[in-house]
């Protein structure tokens, strides 16, 4: 459920210098940023619309729009179609290692939530069969999920699993992360092959992620293997680049 619209106390902006050298948009943006980072404005809060904020502060709509855009660019605010502008806790950064998005969000002190869009047993395409080491046309469990945090969508996740995992229920997937479920079934995920990239949002991804149609997304494709070397999961995911990033350490030889 989306958070209620928040009206910030007027004293947050009482000391605006309307005649000084510092631009008003920057003063507004700095005060909002400080309030967000201190927790005075909590994650999930929704801003009033630009016109309402401008009227309360006696500032023009372009000034408010630019102040808000400054915080959107910093990953502190996010614009969502049909909802408005919402406070987030900043971008989640994933080390390039064998973890799941669910674990990454938890490790960043965020509470992940999941909506299962599709859960079906389907015939494997040649690509999926090759990735999972199965015969072409073999049954696989296909999952499509929307992962969010603070009521803000972060990623669209698509995964294919061998048929022995077909009994994993949508309810279980909405309550727990996929790797967490696999570990609870005794599957030790030991190694993975992973490819990171970027592209334009496809199909309904723009709507699901609340971004502009055809906007940029980060992508990750992975095949995970258990302790015996058997492929247990093939996934390709897309992420909002303003909310999520990958990080790695490089060492010179």
Short mmCIF file of C-alpha atoms in Angstrom, two decimals:
data_model
loop_
_atom_site.label_atom_id
_atom_site.label_comp_id
_atom_site.label_asym_id
_atom_site.label_seq_id
_atom_site.Cartn_x
_atom_site.Cartn_y
_atom_site.Cartn_z
CA UNK A 1 0.00 0.00 0.00
CA UNK A 2 1.41 3.42 -0.93
CA UNK A 3 2.19 5.86 1.86
CA UNK A 4 -0.03 8.84 2.60
CA UNK A 5 0.91 12.21 1.14
CA UNK A 6 3.17 14.06 3.55
CA UNK A 7 2.93 17.80 4.24
CA UNK A 8 6.25 18.92 5.66
CA UNK A 9 6.36 21.46 8.50
CA UNK A 10 6.71 25.02 7.26
CA UNK A 11 9.68 25.64 9.58
CA UNK A 12 11.76 23.43 7.31
CA UNK A 13 11.86 26.37 4.90
CA UNK A 14 11.56 29.38 7.21
CA UNK A 15 15.13 30.53 6.63
CA UNK A 16 15.06 30.59 2.82
CA UNK A 17 17.18 33.50 1.60
CA UNK A 18 15.11 34.96 -1.21
CA UNK A 19 17.57 37.71 -2.08
CA UNK A 20 20.94 36.00 -1.61
CA UNK A 21 23.33 34.46 -4.14
CA UNK A 22 22.30 30.83 -3.50
CA UNK A 23 19.57 29.73 -5.96
CA UNK A 24 16.21 29.03 -4.32
CA UNK A 25 15.89 25.61 -5.97
CA UNK A 26 19.20 24.61 -4.36
CA UNK A 27 18.09 25.85 -0.94
CA UNK A 28 14.84 23.86 -1.16
CA UNK A 29 16.60 20.75 -2.41
CA UNK A 30 19.28 20.98 0.33
CA UNK A 31 16.73 21.24 3.11
CA UNK A 32 14.70 18.34 1.76
CA UNK A 33 17.85 16.24 1.37
CA UNK A 34 18.91 16.91 4.96
CA UNK A 35 15.44 15.97 6.23
CA UNK A 36 15.42 12.75 4.20
CA UNK A 37 18.91 11.70 5.26
CA UNK A 38 18.18 12.44 8.94
CA UNK A 39 14.98 10.40 8.85
CA UNK A 40 12.77 13.41 9.60
CA UNK A 41 11.08 12.60 6.30
CA UNK A 42 10.79 8.78 6.33
CA UNK A 43 11.15 6.42 3.36
CA UNK A 44 7.91 5.88 1.47
CA UNK A 45 6.58 9.40 2.16
CA UNK A 46 4.90 11.07 -0.80
CA UNK A 47 5.42 14.72 -1.67
CA UNK A 48 2.65 17.16 -2.31
CA UNK A 49 2.45 18.04 -5.99
CA UNK A 50 4.73 20.78 -7.31
CA UNK A 51 1.96 23.37 -7.52
CA UNK A 52 0.90 22.83 -3.90
CA UNK A 53 4.50 23.01 -2.63
CA UNK A 54 5.14 26.16 -4.65
CA UNK A 55 2.01 27.85 -3.29
CA UNK A 56 2.91 27.00 0.30
CA UNK A 57 6.45 28.32 -0.09
CA UNK A 58 5.61 31.24 -2.35
CA UNK A 59 7.90 29.86 -5.08
CA UNK A 60 7.37 29.16 -8.76
CA UNK A 61 6.59 25.69 -10.06
CA UNK A 62 9.84 25.58 -12.18
CA UNK A 63 11.84 26.28 -9.00
CA UNK A 64 10.14 23.40 -7.14
CA UNK A 65 10.43 21.10 -10.15
CA UNK A 66 14.19 21.70 -10.36
CA UNK A 67 14.63 21.18 -6.61
CA UNK A 68 12.80 17.86 -6.81
CA UNK A 69 14.75 16.79 -9.90
CA UNK A 70 18.01 17.36 -8.00
CA UNK A 71 16.90 14.75 -5.44
CA UNK A 72 15.59 12.38 -8.10
CA UNK A 73 19.04 12.50 -9.73
CA UNK A 74 20.64 11.68 -6.35
CA UNK A 75 18.37 8.67 -5.88
CA UNK A 76 16.55 10.13 -2.86
CA UNK A 77 13.22 10.69 -4.60
CA UNK A 78 11.48 8.68 -7.28
CA UNK A 79 8.65 9.73 -9.60
CA UNK A 80 5.92 7.11 -10.06
CA UNK A 81 3.15 7.41 -12.60
CA UNK A 82 -0.24 7.57 -10.92
CA UNK A 83 1.29 7.96 -7.44
CA UNK A 84 3.53 11.02 -7.55
CA UNK A 85 6.95 11.69 -6.06
CA UNK A 86 8.05 9.41 -3.25
CA UNK A 87 10.96 9.30 -0.81
CA UNK A 88 13.35 6.35 -0.99
CA UNK A 89 16.50 5.49 0.92
CA UNK A 90 18.87 5.79 -2.00
CA UNK A 91 20.23 3.31 -4.50
CA UNK A 92 20.91 -0.28 -3.51
CA UNK A 93 24.38 -1.31 -4.67
CA UNK A 94 25.11 -4.99 -5.32
CA UNK A 95 28.64 -6.31 -5.10
CA UNK A 96 29.28 -8.51 -8.12
CA UNK A 97 29.11 -11.75 -6.17
CA UNK A 98 26.78 -14.69 -5.73
CA UNK A 99 23.87 -13.09 -3.86
CA UNK A 100 20.19 -12.58 -4.60
CA UNK A 101 18.29 -9.30 -4.90
CA UNK A 102 16.20 -10.35 -1.89
CA UNK A 103 19.36 -10.76 0.19
CA UNK A 104 20.82 -7.49 -1.14
CA UNK A 105 17.75 -5.53 -0.07
CA UNK A 106 17.71 -7.14 3.36
CA UNK A 107 21.44 -6.42 3.78
CA UNK A 108 20.75 -2.77 2.92
CA UNK A 109 18.20 -2.57 5.77
CA UNK A 110 15.29 -2.49 3.32
CA UNK A 111 12.19 -4.65 3.46
CA UNK A 112 11.68 -6.45 0.14
CA UNK A 113 8.24 -7.30 -1.17
CA UNK A 114 7.34 -9.51 -4.13
CA UNK A 115 4.42 -9.73 -6.54
CA UNK A 116 4.25 -12.94 -8.56
CA UNK A 117 3.15 -11.98 -12.08
CA UNK A 118 3.40 -15.44 -13.62
CA UNK A 119 3.99 -18.93 -12.24
CA UNK A 120 3.69 -21.73 -14.79
CA UNK A 121 5.24 -24.99 -15.98
CA UNK A 122 6.14 -24.50 -19.64
CA UNK A 123 8.23 -26.29 -22.31
CA UNK A 124 11.83 -25.11 -22.32
CA UNK A 125 13.01 -23.17 -25.36
CA UNK A 126 16.32 -24.19 -26.90
CA UNK A 127 18.06 -21.37 -24.99
CA UNK A 128 16.55 -22.27 -21.62
CA UNK A 129 17.15 -25.99 -22.15
CA UNK A 130 20.78 -25.32 -23.05
CA UNK A 131 21.31 -23.10 -19.99
CA UNK A 132 19.78 -25.66 -17.62
CA UNK A 133 21.30 -28.74 -19.32
CA UNK A 134 17.89 -30.18 -20.18
CA UNK A 135 16.45 -31.62 -23.41
CA UNK A 136 14.70 -29.06 -25.59
CA UNK A 137 11.00 -28.96 -24.78
CA UNK A 138 11.46 -30.38 -21.27
CA UNK A 139 9.15 -28.96 -18.62
CA UNK A 140 10.56 -26.07 -16.57
CA UNK A 141 9.06 -23.81 -13.93
CA UNK A 142 8.81 -20.25 -15.28
CA UNK A 143 8.57 -17.38 -12.79
CA UNK A 144 8.04 -13.69 -13.42
CA UNK A 145 8.07 -11.47 -10.37
CA UNK A 146 8.12 -7.78 -9.46
CA UNK A 147 10.47 -6.99 -6.58
CA UNK A 148 9.88 -3.76 -4.63
CA UNK A 149 11.10 -1.99 -1.53
CA UNK A 150 9.44 0.89 0.35
CA UNK A 151 6.49 0.37 -2.02
CA UNK A 152 8.76 1.33 -4.93
CA UNK A 153 9.37 -1.21 -7.74
CA UNK A 154 13.04 -2.02 -8.23
CA UNK A 155 13.27 -5.00 -10.60
CA UNK A 156 11.40 -7.38 -12.87
CA UNK A 157 12.75 -10.90 -12.31
CA UNK A 158 12.33 -13.80 -14.75
CA UNK A 159 13.59 -17.24 -13.75
CA UNK A 160 13.51 -20.79 -15.12
CA UNK A 161 14.01 -23.81 -12.85
CA UNK A 162 14.21 -27.58 -13.47
CA UNK A 163 10.89 -29.45 -13.10
CA UNK A 164 11.64 -30.84 -9.61
CA UNK A 165 11.07 -27.31 -8.29
CA UNK A 166 7.62 -26.95 -9.86
CA UNK A 167 5.99 -27.35 -6.44
CA UNK A 168 7.38 -24.01 -5.23
CA UNK A 169 4.19 -22.04 -4.68
CA UNK A 170 3.43 -18.40 -5.57
CA UNK A 171 2.62 -17.80 -1.89
CA UNK A 172 6.07 -19.01 -0.87
CA UNK A 173 7.70 -16.80 -3.50
CA UNK A 174 5.84 -13.75 -2.23
CA UNK A 175 6.98 -14.45 1.33
CA UNK A 176 10.64 -15.38 0.69
CA UNK A 177 13.47 -14.97 -1.81
CA UNK A 178 14.05 -17.67 -4.42
CA UNK A 179 17.57 -18.50 -3.24
CA UNK A 180 16.29 -18.61 0.33
CA UNK A 181 13.67 -21.17 -0.75
CA UNK A 182 16.26 -23.24 -2.61
CA UNK A 183 18.60 -23.23 0.38
CA UNK A 184 15.75 -24.40 2.62
CA UNK A 185 15.34 -27.41 0.28
CA UNK A 186 18.99 -28.36 0.70
CA UNK A 187 20.21 -26.81 -2.57
CA UNK A 188 23.69 -25.37 -2.08
CA UNK A 189 24.29 -22.75 -4.77
CA UNK A 190 28.03 -22.87 -5.30
CA UNK A 191 28.91 -20.99 -8.47
CA UNK A 192 27.26 -18.97 -11.21
CA UNK A 193 27.97 -17.53 -14.63
CA UNK A 194 26.70 -13.97 -14.86
CA UNK A 195 26.47 -11.24 -17.47
CA UNK A 196 25.61 -7.59 -16.72
CA UNK A 197 24.35 -5.17 -19.33
CA UNK A 198 21.86 -2.42 -20.15
CA UNK A 199 19.04 -1.89 -22.65
CA UNK A 200 15.74 -0.12 -23.12
CA UNK A 201 12.72 -1.35 -21.16
CA UNK A 202 10.65 -3.83 -23.17
CA UNK A 203 7.02 -4.96 -23.24
CA UNK A 204 5.32 -3.99 -19.97
CA UNK A 205 8.55 -3.41 -18.02
CA UNK A 206 8.15 0.39 -18.16
CA UNK A 207 4.71 0.17 -16.58
CA UNK A 208 5.78 -2.34 -13.94
CA UNK A 209 8.85 -0.32 -12.94
CA UNK A 210 7.12 3.07 -13.12
CA UNK A 211 9.56 4.53 -15.65
CA UNK A 212 9.19 6.24 -19.01
CA UNK A 213 8.24 3.99 -21.91
CA UNK A 214 11.42 2.54 -23.38
CA UNK A 215 13.53 4.03 -20.57
CA UNK A 216 16.93 2.53 -19.72
CA UNK A 217 17.25 -0.49 -17.43
CA UNK A 218 20.20 -2.44 -16.07
CA UNK A 219 20.15 -6.14 -16.87
CA UNK A 220 21.63 -9.25 -15.32
CA UNK A 221 21.60 -12.77 -16.77
CA UNK A 222 22.74 -15.66 -14.59
CA UNK A 223 22.98 -19.43 -14.52
CA UNK A 224 23.48 -20.81 -11.00
CA UNK A 225 24.93 -24.24 -10.23
CA UNK A 226 24.74 -26.39 -7.10
CA UNK A 227 27.55 -28.23 -5.33
CA UNK A 228 27.42 -31.08 -7.87
CA UNK A 229 27.75 -28.72 -10.84
CA UNK A 230 24.11 -29.10 -11.89
CA UNK A 231 22.33 -25.98 -13.18
CA UNK A 232 19.48 -25.17 -10.78
CA UNK A 233 18.36 -21.77 -12.02
CA UNK A 234 18.54 -19.59 -15.12
CA UNK A 235 17.40 -15.99 -14.75
CA UNK A 236 17.37 -12.70 -16.58
CA UNK A 237 16.40 -9.62 -14.62
CA UNK A 238 16.05 -5.90 -15.29
CA UNK A 239 16.52 -3.14 -12.72
CA UNK A 240 15.76 0.56 -12.41
CA UNK A 241 19.19 2.22 -12.81
CA UNK A 242 18.25 5.11 -10.49
CA UNK A 243 17.51 2.66 -7.66
CA UNK A 244 19.99 -0.14 -8.21
CA UNK A 245 23.58 -0.58 -9.29
CA UNK A 246 26.40 -3.12 -9.47
CA UNK A 247 29.75 -2.60 -7.80
CA UNK A 248 33.04 -4.45 -8.17
CA UNK A 249 36.63 -4.12 -7.03
CA UNK A 250 39.37 -4.15 -9.67
CA UNK A 251 42.96 -5.03 -8.89
CA UNK A 252 45.87 -4.20 -11.22
CA UNK A 253 48.20 -7.06 -12.10
#
